[in-house]
Short mmCIF file of C-alpha atoms in Angstrom, two decimals:
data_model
loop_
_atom_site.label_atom_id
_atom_site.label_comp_id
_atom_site.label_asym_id
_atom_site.label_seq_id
_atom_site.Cartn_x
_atom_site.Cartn_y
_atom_site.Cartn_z
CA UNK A 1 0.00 0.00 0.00
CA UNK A 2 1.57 3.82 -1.12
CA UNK A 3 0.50 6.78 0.35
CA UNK A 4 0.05 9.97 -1.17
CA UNK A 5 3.09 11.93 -0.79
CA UNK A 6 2.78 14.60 1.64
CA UNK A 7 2.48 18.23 0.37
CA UNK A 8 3.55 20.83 2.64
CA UNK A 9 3.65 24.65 1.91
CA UNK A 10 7.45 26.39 1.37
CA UNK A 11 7.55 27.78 4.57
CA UNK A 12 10.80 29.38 4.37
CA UNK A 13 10.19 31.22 0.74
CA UNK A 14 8.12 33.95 2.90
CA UNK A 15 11.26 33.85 5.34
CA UNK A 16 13.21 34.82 3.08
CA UNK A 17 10.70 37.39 1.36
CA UNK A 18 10.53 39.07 4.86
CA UNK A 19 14.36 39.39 5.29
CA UNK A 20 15.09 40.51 2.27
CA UNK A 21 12.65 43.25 2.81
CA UNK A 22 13.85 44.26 6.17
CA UNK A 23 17.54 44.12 5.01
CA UNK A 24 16.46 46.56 2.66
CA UNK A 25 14.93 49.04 5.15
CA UNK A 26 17.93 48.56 7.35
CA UNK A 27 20.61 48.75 4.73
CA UNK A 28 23.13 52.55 5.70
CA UNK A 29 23.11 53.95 2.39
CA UNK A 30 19.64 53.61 1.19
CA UNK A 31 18.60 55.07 4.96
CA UNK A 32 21.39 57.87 4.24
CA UNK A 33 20.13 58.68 0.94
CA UNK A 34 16.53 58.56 2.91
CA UNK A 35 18.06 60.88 5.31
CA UNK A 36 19.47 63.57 2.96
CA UNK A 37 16.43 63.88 0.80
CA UNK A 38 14.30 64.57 3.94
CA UNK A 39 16.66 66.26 6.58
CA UNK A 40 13.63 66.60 8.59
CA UNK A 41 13.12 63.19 9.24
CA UNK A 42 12.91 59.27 7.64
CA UNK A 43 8.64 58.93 7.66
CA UNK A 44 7.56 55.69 6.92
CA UNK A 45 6.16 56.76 4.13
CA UNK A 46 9.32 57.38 2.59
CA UNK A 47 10.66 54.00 3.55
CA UNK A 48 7.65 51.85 2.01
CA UNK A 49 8.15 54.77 -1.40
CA UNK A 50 11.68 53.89 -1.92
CA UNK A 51 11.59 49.85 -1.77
CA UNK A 52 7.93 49.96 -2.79
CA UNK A 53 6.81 48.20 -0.39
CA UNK A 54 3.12 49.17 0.95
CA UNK A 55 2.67 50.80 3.96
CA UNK A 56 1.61 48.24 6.02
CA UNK A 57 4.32 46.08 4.86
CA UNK A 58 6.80 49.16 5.90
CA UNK A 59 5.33 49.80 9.33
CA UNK A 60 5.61 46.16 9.76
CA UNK A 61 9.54 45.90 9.48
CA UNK A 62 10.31 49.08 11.17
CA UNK A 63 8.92 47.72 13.98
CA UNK A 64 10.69 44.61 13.88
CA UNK A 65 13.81 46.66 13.65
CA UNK A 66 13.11 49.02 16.40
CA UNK A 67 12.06 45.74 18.40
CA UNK A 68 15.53 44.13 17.42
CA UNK A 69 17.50 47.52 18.48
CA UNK A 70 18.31 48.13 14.98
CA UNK A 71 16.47 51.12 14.23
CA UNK A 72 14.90 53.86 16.89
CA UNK A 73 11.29 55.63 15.94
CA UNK A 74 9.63 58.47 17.15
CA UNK A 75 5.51 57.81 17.25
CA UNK A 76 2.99 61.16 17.13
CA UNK A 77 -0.09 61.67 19.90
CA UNK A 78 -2.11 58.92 18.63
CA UNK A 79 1.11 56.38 18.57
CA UNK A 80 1.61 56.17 14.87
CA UNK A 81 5.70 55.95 13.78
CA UNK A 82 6.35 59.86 12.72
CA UNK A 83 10.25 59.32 12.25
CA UNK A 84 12.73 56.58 12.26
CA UNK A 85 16.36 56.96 12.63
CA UNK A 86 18.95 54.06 12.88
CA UNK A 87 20.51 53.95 16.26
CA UNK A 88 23.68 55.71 17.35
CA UNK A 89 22.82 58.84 15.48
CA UNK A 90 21.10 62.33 16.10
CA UNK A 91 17.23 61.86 15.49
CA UNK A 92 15.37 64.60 13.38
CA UNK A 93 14.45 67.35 15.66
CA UNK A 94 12.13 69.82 15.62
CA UNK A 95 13.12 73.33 16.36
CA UNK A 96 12.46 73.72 19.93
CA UNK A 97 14.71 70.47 20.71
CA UNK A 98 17.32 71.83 17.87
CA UNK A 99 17.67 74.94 19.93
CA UNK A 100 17.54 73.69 23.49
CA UNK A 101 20.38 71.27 22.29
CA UNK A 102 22.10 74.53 20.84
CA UNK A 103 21.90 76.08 24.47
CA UNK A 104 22.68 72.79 26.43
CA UNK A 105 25.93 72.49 24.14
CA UNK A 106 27.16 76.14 25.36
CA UNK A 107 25.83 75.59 28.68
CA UNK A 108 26.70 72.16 29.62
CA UNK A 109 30.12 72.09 28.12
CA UNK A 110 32.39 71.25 31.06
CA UNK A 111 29.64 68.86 32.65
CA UNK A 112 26.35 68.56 34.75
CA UNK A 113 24.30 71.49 34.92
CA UNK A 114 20.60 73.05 35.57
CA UNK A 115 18.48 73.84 32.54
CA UNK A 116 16.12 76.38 33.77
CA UNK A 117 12.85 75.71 32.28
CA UNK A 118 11.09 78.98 32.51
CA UNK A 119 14.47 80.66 30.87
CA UNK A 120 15.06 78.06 27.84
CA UNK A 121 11.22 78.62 27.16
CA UNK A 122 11.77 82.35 27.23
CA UNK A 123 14.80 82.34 25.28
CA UNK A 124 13.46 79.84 22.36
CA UNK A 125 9.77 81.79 22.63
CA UNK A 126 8.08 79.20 23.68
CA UNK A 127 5.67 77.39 26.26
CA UNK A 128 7.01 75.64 29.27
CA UNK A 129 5.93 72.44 28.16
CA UNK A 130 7.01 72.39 25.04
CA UNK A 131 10.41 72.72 26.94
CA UNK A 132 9.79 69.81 28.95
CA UNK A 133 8.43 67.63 26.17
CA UNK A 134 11.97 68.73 23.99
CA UNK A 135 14.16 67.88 27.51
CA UNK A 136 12.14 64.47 27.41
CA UNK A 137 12.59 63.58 23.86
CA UNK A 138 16.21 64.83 24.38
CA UNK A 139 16.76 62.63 27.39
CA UNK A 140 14.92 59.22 25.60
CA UNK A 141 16.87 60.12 22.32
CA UNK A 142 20.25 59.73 24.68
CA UNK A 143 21.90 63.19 23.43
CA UNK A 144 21.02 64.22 27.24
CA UNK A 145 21.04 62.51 30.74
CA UNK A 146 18.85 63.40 33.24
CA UNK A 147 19.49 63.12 37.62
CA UNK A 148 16.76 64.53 39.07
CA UNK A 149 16.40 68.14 37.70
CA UNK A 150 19.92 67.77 36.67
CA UNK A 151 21.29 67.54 32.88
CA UNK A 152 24.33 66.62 31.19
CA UNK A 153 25.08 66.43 27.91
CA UNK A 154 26.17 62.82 26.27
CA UNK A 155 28.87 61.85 23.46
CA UNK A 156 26.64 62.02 20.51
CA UNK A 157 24.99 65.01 22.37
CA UNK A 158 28.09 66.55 22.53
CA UNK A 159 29.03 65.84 18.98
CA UNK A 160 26.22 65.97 16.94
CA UNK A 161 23.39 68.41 16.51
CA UNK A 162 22.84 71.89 14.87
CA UNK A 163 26.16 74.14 15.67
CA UNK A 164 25.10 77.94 16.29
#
């Protein structure tokens, strides 16, 4: 008696589909290229554009990559990714941050220091909070540490970022 031969799907052809995909997303030069055509920040959008890929597909491997420590992201209010950046380097910034990084690099130079809220807020012209959501993003984006109400400034803090 002979039995049907077994059929079982190629399991590892969609393996490899999905690698090859997220290799592409986390390959330096096409994120660099990414990077100088929008200075302002790497959207997903732009990702799933450049290896036409859709959108879903996109969001899909950047998270796997920020999950594996391979990319970092930035989500808006309603936790959609707004920005990615691969890790070790200076995230896109908005103004606010771009300026209170400006200050914290004169400031902060020769170590641990205060960063006045109510001042930096006056100086850039804006809201305390916005201050405090810019020291936060600064602080989780390590180009600042944070003890207490104390700040210091970190390596890629202290090399990277707008000069004034």
């Amino acid at each position: 008696m002979t039995s049907a031969p077994r059929i079982l799907p190629d399991l590892v052809s969609g393996l490899e589909d999905f690698s090859r995909k997220l290799d592409q997303i986390l390959e330096p030069t096409a994120m660099a290229f990414l990077s100088k055509k929008h200075p302002d920040g790497v959207e997903v959008r732009h990702i799933a554009e450049h290896h036409r890929l859709a959108w879903s597909e996109a969001v899909e491997m950047v998270e796997i990559a920020w999950a594996a420590w391979r990319l970092n992201i930035r989500r808006g209010p309603n936790g959609t990714i707004r920005y990615v950046w691969p890790v070790n380097t200076v995230p896109p910034l908005n103004s606010v941050e771009k300026g209170l990084l400006r200050q914290a690099r004169r400031d902060l130079a020769d170590g641990p220091d205060k960063i006045f809220i109510d001042g930096a807020a006056m100086d850039l012209g804006v809201g305390p909070g916005s201050v405090r959501n810019a020291l936060d993003f600064l602080v989780t984006a390590g180009l600042l540490t944070r003890e207490g109400k104390t700040f210091a400034l970190t390596e890629l803090g202290r090399t990277e970022g707008d000069s004034e």
